[in-house]
mmCIF file of C-alpha atoms and ligand atoms in Angstrom:
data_model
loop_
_atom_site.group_PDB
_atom_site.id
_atom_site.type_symbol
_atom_site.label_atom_id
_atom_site.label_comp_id
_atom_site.label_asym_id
_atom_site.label_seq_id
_atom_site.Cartn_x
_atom_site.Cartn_y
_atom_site.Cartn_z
ATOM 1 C CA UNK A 30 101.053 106.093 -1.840
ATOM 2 C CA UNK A 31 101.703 103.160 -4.420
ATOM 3 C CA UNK A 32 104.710 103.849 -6.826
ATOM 4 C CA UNK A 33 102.304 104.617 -9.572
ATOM 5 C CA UNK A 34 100.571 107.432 -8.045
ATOM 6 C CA UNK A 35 104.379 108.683 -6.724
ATOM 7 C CA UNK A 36 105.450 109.208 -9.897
ATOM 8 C CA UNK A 37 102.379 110.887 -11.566
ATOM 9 C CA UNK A 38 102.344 113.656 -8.705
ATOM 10 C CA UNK A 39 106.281 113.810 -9.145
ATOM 11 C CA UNK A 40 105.922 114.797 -12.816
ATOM 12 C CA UNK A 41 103.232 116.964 -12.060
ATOM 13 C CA UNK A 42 105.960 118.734 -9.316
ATOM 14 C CA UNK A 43 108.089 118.569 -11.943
ATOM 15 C CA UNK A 44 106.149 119.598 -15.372
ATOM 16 C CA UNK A 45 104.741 122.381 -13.910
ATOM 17 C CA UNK A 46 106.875 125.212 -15.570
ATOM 18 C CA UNK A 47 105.928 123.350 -18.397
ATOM 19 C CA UNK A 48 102.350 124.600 -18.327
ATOM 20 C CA UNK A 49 103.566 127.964 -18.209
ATOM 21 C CA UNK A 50 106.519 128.311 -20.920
ATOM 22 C CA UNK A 51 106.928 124.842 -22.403
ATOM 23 C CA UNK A 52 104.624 123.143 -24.442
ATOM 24 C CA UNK A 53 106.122 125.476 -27.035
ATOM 25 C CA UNK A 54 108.640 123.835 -29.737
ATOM 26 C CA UNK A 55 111.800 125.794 -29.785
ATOM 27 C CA UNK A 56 113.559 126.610 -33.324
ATOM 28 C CA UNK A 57 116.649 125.584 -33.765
ATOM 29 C CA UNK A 58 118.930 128.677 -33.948
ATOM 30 C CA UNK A 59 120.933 128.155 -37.237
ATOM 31 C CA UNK A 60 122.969 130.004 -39.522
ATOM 32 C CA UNK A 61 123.505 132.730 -36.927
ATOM 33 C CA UNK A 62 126.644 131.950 -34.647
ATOM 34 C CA UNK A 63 126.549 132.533 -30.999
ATOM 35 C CA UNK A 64 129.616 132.390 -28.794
ATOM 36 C CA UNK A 65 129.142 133.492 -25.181
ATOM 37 C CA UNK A 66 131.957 133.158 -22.077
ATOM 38 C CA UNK A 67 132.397 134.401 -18.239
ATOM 39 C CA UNK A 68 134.169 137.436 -17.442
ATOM 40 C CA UNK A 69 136.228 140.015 -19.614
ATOM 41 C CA UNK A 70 138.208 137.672 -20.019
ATOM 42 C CA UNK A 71 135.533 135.670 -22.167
ATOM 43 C CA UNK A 72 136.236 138.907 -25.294
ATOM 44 C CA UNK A 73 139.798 137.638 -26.424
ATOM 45 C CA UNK A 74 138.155 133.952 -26.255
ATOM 46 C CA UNK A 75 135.601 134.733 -28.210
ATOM 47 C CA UNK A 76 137.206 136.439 -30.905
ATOM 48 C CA UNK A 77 139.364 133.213 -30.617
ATOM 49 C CA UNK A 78 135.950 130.541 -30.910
ATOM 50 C CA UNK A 79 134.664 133.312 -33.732
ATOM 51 C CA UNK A 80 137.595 132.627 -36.111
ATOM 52 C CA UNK A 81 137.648 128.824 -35.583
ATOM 53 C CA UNK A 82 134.235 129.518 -36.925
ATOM 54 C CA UNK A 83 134.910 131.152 -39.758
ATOM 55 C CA UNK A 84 137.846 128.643 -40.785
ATOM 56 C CA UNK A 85 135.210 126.045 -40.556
ATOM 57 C CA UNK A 86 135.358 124.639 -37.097
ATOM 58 C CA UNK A 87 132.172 123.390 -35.508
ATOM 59 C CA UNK A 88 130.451 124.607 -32.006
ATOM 60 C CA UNK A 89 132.941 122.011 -30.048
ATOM 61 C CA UNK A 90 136.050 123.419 -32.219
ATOM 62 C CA UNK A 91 135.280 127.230 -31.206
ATOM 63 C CA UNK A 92 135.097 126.430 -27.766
ATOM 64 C CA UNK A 93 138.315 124.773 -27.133
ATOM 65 C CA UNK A 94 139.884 127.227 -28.956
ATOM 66 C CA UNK A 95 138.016 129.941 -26.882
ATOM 67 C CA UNK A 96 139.121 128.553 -23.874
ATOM 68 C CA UNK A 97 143.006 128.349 -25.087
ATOM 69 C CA UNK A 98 143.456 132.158 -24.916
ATOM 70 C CA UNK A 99 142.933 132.749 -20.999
ATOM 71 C CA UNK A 100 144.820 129.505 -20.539
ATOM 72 C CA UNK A 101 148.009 130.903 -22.246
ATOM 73 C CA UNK A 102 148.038 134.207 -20.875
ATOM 74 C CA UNK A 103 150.190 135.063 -17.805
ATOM 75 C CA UNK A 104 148.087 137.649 -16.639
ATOM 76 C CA UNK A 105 144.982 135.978 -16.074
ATOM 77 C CA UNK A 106 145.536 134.416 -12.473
ATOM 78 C CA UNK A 107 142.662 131.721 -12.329
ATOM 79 C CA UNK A 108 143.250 129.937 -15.458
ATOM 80 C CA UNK A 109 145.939 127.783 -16.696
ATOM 81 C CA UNK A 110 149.707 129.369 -16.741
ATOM 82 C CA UNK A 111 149.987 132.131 -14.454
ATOM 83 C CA UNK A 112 147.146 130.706 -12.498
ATOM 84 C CA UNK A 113 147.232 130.981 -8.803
ATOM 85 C CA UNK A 114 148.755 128.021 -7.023
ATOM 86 C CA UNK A 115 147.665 125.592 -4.632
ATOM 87 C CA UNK A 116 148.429 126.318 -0.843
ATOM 88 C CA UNK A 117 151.889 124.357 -1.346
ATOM 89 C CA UNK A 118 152.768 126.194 -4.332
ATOM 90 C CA UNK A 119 151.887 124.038 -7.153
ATOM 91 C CA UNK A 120 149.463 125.264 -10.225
ATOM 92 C CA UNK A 121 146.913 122.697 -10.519
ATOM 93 C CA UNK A 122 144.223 122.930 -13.402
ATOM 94 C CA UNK A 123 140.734 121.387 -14.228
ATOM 95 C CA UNK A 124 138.582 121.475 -17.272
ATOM 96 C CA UNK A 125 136.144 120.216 -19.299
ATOM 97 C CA UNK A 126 134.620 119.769 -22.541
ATOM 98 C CA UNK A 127 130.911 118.583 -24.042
ATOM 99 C CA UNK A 128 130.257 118.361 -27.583
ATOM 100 C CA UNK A 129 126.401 118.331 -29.532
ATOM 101 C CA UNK A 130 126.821 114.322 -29.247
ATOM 102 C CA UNK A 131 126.973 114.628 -26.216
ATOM 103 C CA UNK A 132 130.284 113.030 -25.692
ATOM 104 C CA UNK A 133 132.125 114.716 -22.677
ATOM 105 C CA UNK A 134 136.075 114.668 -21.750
ATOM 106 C CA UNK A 135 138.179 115.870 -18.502
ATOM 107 C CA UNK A 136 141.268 116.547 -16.849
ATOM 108 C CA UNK A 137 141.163 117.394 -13.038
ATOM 109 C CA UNK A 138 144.361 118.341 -10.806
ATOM 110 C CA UNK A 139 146.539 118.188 -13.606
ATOM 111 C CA UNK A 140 150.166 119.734 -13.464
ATOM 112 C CA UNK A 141 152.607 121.060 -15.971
ATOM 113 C CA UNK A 142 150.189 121.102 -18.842
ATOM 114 C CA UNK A 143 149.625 124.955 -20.241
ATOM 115 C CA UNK A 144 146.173 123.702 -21.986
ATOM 116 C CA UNK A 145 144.130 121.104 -19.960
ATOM 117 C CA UNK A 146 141.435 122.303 -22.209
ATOM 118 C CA UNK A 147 142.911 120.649 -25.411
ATOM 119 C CA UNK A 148 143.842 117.807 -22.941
ATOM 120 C CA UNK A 149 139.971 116.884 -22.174
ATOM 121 C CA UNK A 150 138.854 116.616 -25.429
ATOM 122 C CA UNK A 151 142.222 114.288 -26.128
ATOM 123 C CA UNK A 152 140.216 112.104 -23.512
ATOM 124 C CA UNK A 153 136.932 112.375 -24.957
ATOM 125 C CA UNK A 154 137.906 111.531 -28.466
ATOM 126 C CA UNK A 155 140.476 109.451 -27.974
ATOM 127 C CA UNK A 156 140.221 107.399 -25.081
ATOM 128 C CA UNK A 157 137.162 105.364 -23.867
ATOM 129 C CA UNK A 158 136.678 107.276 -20.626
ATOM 130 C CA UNK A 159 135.594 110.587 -19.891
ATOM 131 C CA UNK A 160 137.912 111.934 -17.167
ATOM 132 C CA UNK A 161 141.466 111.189 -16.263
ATOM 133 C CA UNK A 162 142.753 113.057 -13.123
ATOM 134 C CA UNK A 163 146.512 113.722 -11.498
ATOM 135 C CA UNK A 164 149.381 112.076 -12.623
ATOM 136 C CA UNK A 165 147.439 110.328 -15.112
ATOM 137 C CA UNK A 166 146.534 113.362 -16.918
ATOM 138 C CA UNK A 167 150.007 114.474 -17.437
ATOM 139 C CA UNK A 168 151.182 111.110 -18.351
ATOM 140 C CA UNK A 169 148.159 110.761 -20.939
ATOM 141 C CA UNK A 170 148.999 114.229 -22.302
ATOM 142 C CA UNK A 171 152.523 113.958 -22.361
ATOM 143 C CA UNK A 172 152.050 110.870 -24.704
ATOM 144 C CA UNK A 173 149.600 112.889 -27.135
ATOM 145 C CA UNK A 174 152.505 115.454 -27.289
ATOM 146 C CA UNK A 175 151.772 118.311 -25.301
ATOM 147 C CA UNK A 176 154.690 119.855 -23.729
ATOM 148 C CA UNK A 177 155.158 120.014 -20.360
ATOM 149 C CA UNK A 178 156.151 123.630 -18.669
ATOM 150 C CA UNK A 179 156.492 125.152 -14.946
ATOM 151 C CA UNK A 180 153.149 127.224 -15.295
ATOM 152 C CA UNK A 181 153.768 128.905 -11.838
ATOM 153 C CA UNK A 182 154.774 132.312 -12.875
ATOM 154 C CA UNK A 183 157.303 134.802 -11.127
ATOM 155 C CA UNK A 184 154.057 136.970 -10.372
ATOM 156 C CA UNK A 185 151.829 134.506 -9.256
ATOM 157 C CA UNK A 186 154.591 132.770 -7.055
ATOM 158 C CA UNK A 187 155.119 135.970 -5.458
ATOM 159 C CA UNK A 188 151.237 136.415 -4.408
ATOM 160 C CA UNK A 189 151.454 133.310 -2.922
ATOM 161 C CA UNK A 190 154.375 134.046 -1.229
ATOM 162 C CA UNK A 191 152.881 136.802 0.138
ATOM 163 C CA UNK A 192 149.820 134.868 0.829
ATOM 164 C CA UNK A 193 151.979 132.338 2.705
ATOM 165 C CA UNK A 194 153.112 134.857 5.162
ATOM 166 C CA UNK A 195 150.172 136.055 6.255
ATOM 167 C CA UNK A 196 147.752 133.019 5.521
ATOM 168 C CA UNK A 197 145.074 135.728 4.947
ATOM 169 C CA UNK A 198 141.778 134.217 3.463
ATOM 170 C CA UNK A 199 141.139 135.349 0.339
ATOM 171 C CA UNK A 200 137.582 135.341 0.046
ATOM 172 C CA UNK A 201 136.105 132.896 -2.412
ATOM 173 C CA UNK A 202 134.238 135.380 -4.720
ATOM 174 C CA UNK A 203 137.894 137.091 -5.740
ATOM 175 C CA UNK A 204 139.550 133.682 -6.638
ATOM 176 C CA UNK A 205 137.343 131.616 -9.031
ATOM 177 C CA UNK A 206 137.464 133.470 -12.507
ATOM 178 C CA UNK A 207 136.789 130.091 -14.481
ATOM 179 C CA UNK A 208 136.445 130.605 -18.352
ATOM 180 C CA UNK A 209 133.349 129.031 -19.397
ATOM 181 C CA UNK A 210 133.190 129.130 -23.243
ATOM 182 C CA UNK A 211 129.541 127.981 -24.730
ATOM 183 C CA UNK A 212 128.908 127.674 -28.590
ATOM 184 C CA UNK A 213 126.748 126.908 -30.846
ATOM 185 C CA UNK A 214 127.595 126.762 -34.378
ATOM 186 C CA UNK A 215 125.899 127.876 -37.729
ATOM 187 C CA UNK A 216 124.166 124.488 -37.943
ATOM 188 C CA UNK A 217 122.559 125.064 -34.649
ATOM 189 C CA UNK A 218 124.811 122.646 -32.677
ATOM 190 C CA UNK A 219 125.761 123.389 -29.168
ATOM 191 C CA UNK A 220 129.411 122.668 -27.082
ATOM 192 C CA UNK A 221 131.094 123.776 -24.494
ATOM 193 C CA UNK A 222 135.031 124.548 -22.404
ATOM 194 C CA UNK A 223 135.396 124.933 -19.016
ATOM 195 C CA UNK A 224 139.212 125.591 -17.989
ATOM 196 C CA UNK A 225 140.409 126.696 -14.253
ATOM 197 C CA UNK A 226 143.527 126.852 -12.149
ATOM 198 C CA UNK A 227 140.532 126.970 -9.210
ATOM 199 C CA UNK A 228 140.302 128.263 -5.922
ATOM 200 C CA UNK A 229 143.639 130.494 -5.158
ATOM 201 C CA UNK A 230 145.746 128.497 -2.300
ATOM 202 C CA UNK A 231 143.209 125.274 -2.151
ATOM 203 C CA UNK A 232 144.027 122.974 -0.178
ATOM 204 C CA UNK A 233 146.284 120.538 -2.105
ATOM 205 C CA UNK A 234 144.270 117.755 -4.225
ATOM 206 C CA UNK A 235 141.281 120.202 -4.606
ATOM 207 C CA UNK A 236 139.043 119.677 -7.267
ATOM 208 C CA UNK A 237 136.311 122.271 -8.199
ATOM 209 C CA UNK A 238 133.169 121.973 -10.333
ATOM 210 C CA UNK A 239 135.120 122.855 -13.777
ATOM 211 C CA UNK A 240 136.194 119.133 -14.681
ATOM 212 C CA UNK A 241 132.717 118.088 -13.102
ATOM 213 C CA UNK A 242 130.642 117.616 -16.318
ATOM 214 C CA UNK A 243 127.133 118.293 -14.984
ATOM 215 C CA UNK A 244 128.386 120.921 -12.301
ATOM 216 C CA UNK A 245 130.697 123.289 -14.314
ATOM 217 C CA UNK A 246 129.621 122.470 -17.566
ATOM 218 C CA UNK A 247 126.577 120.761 -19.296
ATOM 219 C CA UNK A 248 125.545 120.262 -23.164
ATOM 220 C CA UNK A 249 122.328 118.929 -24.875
ATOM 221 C CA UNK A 250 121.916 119.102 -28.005
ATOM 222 C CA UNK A 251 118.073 119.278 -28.418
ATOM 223 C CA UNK A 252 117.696 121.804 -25.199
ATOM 224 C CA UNK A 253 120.518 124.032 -24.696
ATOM 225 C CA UNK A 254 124.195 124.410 -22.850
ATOM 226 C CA UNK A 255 124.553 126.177 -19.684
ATOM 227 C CA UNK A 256 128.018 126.447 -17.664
ATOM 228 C CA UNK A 257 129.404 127.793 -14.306
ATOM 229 C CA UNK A 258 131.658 130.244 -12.925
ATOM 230 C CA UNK A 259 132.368 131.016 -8.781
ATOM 231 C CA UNK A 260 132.564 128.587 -5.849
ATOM 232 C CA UNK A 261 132.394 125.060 -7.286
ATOM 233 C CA UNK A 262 131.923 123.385 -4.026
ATOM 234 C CA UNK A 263 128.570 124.808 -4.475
ATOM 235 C CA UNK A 264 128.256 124.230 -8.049
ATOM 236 C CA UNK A 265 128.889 120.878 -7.231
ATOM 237 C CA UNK A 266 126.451 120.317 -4.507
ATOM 238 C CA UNK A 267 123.733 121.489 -7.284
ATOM 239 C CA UNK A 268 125.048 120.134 -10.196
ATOM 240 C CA UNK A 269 124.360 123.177 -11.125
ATOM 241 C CA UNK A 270 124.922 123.236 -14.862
ATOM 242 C CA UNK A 271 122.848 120.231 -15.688
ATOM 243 C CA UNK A 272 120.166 121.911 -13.412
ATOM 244 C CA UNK A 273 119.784 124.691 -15.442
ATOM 245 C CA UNK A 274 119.803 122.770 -18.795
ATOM 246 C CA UNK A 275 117.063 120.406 -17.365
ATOM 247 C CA UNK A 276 115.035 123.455 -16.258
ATOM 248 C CA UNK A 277 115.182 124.753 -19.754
ATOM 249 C CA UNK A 278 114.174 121.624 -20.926
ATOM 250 C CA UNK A 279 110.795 122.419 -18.456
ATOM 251 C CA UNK A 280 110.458 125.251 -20.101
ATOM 252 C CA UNK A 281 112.342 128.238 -18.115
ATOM 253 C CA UNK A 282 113.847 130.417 -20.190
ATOM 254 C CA UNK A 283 118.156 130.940 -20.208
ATOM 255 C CA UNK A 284 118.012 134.023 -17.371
ATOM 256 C CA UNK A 285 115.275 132.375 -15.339
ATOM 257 C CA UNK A 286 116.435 128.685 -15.181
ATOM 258 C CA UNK A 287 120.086 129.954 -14.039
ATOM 259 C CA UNK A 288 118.684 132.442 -11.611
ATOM 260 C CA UNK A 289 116.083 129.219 -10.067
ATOM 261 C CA UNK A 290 119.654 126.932 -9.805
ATOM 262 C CA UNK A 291 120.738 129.670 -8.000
ATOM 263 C CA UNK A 292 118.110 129.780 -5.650
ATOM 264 C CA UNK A 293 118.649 126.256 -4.714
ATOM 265 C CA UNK A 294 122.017 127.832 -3.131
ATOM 266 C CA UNK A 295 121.079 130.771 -1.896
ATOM 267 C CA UNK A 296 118.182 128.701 0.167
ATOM 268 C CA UNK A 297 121.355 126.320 1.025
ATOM 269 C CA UNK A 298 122.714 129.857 2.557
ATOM 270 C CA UNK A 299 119.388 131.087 4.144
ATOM 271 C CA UNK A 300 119.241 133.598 1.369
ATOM 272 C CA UNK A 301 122.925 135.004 2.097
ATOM 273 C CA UNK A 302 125.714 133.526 0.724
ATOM 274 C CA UNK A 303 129.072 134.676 0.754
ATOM 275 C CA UNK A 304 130.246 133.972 -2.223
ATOM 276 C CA UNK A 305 129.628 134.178 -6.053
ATOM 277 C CA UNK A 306 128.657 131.903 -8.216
ATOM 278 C CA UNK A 307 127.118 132.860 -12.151
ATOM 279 C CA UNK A 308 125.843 130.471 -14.921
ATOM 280 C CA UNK A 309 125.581 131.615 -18.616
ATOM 281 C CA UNK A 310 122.921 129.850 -20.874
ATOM 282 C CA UNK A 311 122.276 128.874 -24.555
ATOM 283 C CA UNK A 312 119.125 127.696 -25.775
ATOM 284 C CA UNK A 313 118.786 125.893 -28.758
ATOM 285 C CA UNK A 314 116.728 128.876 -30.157
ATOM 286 C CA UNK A 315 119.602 130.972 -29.745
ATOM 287 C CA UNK A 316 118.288 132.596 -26.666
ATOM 288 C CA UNK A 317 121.001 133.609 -24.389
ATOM 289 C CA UNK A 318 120.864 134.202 -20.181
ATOM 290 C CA UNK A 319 123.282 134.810 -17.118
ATOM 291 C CA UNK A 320 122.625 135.141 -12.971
ATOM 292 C CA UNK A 321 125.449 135.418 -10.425
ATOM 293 C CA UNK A 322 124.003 135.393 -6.529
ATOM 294 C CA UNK A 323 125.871 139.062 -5.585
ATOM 295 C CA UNK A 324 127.756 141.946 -6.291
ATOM 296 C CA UNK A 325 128.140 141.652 -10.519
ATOM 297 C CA UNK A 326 129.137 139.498 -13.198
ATOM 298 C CA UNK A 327 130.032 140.174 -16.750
ATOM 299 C CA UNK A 328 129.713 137.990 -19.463
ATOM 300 C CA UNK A 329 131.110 138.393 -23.393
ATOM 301 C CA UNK A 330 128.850 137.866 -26.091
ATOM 302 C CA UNK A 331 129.424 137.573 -29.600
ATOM 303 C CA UNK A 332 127.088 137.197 -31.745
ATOM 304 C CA UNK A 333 125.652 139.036 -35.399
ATOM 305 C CA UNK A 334 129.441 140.392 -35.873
ATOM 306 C CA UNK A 335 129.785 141.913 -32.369
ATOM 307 C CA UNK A 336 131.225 141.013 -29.229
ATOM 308 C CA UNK A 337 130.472 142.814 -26.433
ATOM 309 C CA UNK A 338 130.986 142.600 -22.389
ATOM 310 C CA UNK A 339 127.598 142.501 -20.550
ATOM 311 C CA UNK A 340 127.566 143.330 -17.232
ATOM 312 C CA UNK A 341 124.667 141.587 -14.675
ATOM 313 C CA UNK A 342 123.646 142.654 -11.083
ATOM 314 C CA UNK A 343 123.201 139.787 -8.534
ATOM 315 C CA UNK A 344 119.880 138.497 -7.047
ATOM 316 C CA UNK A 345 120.750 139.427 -3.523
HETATM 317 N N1 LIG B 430 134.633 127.282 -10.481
HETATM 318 C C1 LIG B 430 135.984 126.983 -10.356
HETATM 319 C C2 LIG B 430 136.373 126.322 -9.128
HETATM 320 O O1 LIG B 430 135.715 126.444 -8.113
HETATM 321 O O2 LIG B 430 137.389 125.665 -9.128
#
């Protein structure tokens, strides 16, 4: 086949949803705030992102602050302080952030930091690269001023301790509660926060799909946002929250695009995978969706003055 005719029956392949749901031109969603983040633990970020809002902040503004509340509470083990620990004991955190611009900062395997959150978008507005990693990321946000603290917390240590003695697996689907925090502002611009302490007792030096912009998080402005919660070795091996933006851009709508990245990993899995993994969806029309693979997944939205859990039933 010569390379001309390859890549007219490639965009064919790839148009096709097009024909179906695209073709249309999608409104821009404005003047009617949407904030929507993964698990229960998304409702205290979202009141969070909601009154950024209302003080003035923009789409990228409510979801770093969004994403600040599960980092700084003790309670929530799979984000930020109070987060399980790595399988030596250390708490090591990832995250993320896009804006409308799409400009894009991270922090992976950083230590000692309560908000890596506020960290990556240090990097993305202040430095000219888009990820720093390790002891990099400490020594980058120790010089902007954040203070460093032991986030490993009596609770937590003593999980893992018990973990230690018994080396039991924990099975993936109980230890990835990432807060994903999506936006998009009363001009219609989109952003997004991805924070994670990651998979409980990883392997030390683990990195997960949270930092990964593309895999745990993805913005674009004209299209739509879309970001990940679950297993991110899988989310990586997809790049799954890119995928689900670009198949929005074919014209799939929120629920369907995340539910046809998902598919790529459940085929991965010959239709059974062991684990969870859910994406959550903006349009730029405002349109919302969510897939996990199994069991359930609950998602907070807020949006027209209420904020609300919604709970989803997997596709297997
Ligand atoms: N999705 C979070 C992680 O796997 O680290």
């Amino acid at each position: 086949m010569k390379r001309r005719d390859f890549i007219k029956t490639s965009a064919i392949g790839l148009t096709a949803p097009t024909a179906i749901f695209g073709g249309t031109k999608i409104k821009t969603n404005r003047n009617a705030p949407i904030i929507l983040s993964t698990w229960n633990h998304g409702l205290p970020a979202n009141d969070a992102a909601l009154k950024s809002l209302q003080n003035g902040g923009n789409a990228m503004d409510a979801a770093e602050m969004g994403a600040r509340v599960p980092e700084a509470d003790p309670k929530i083990t799979s984000v930020g302080f109070g987060g399980f620990p790595d399988e030596q004991g250390n708490v090591t955190l990832d995250a993320c952030v896009m804006d409308s611009t799409g400009n894009a900062g991270s922090v992976a395997f950083v230590q000692n930091i309560k908000h890596p959150v506020s960290v990556a978008r240090k990097v993305m507005e202040d430095t000219k690269h888009v990820m720093l990693v390790g002891e990099g990321a400490r020594q980058f946000a120790v010089s902007q001023g954040f203070e460093e603290m032991n986030l490993l917390t009596d609770e937590s240590k003593a999980e893992w301790e018990k973990w230690k003695m018994k080396r039991s697996e924990m099975t993936p689907h109980e230890t990835h509660d990432t807060i994903s925090v999506l936006a998009q502002d009363k001009n219609g611009d989109l952003a997004g926060a991805c924070t994670t302490s990651g998979w409980a007792y990883k392997m030390h030096g683990r990195v997960g799909d949270s930092p990964i912009i593309g895999a745990g998080l993805f913005v674009d402005n004209e299209i739509g946002c879309a970001a990940a919660t679950g297993l991110g070795e899988e989310v990586i091996k997809t790049t799954g929250s890119f995928l689900v933006v670009e198949l929005m851009r074919q014209g799939y709508d929120p629920t369907t695009a995340c539910e046809e990245a998902l598919n790529r990993v459940i085929k991965r899995h010959n239709g059974n995978p062991d684990f969870q993994i859910a994406y959550i969806a903006i349009r730029k029309d405002g349109k919302i969706g969510s897939a996990c693979i199994k069991w359930s997944f609950e998602y907070a939205l807020a949006q027209g003055g209420v904020n609300k859990l919604h709970k989803i039933e997997g596709m297997i």
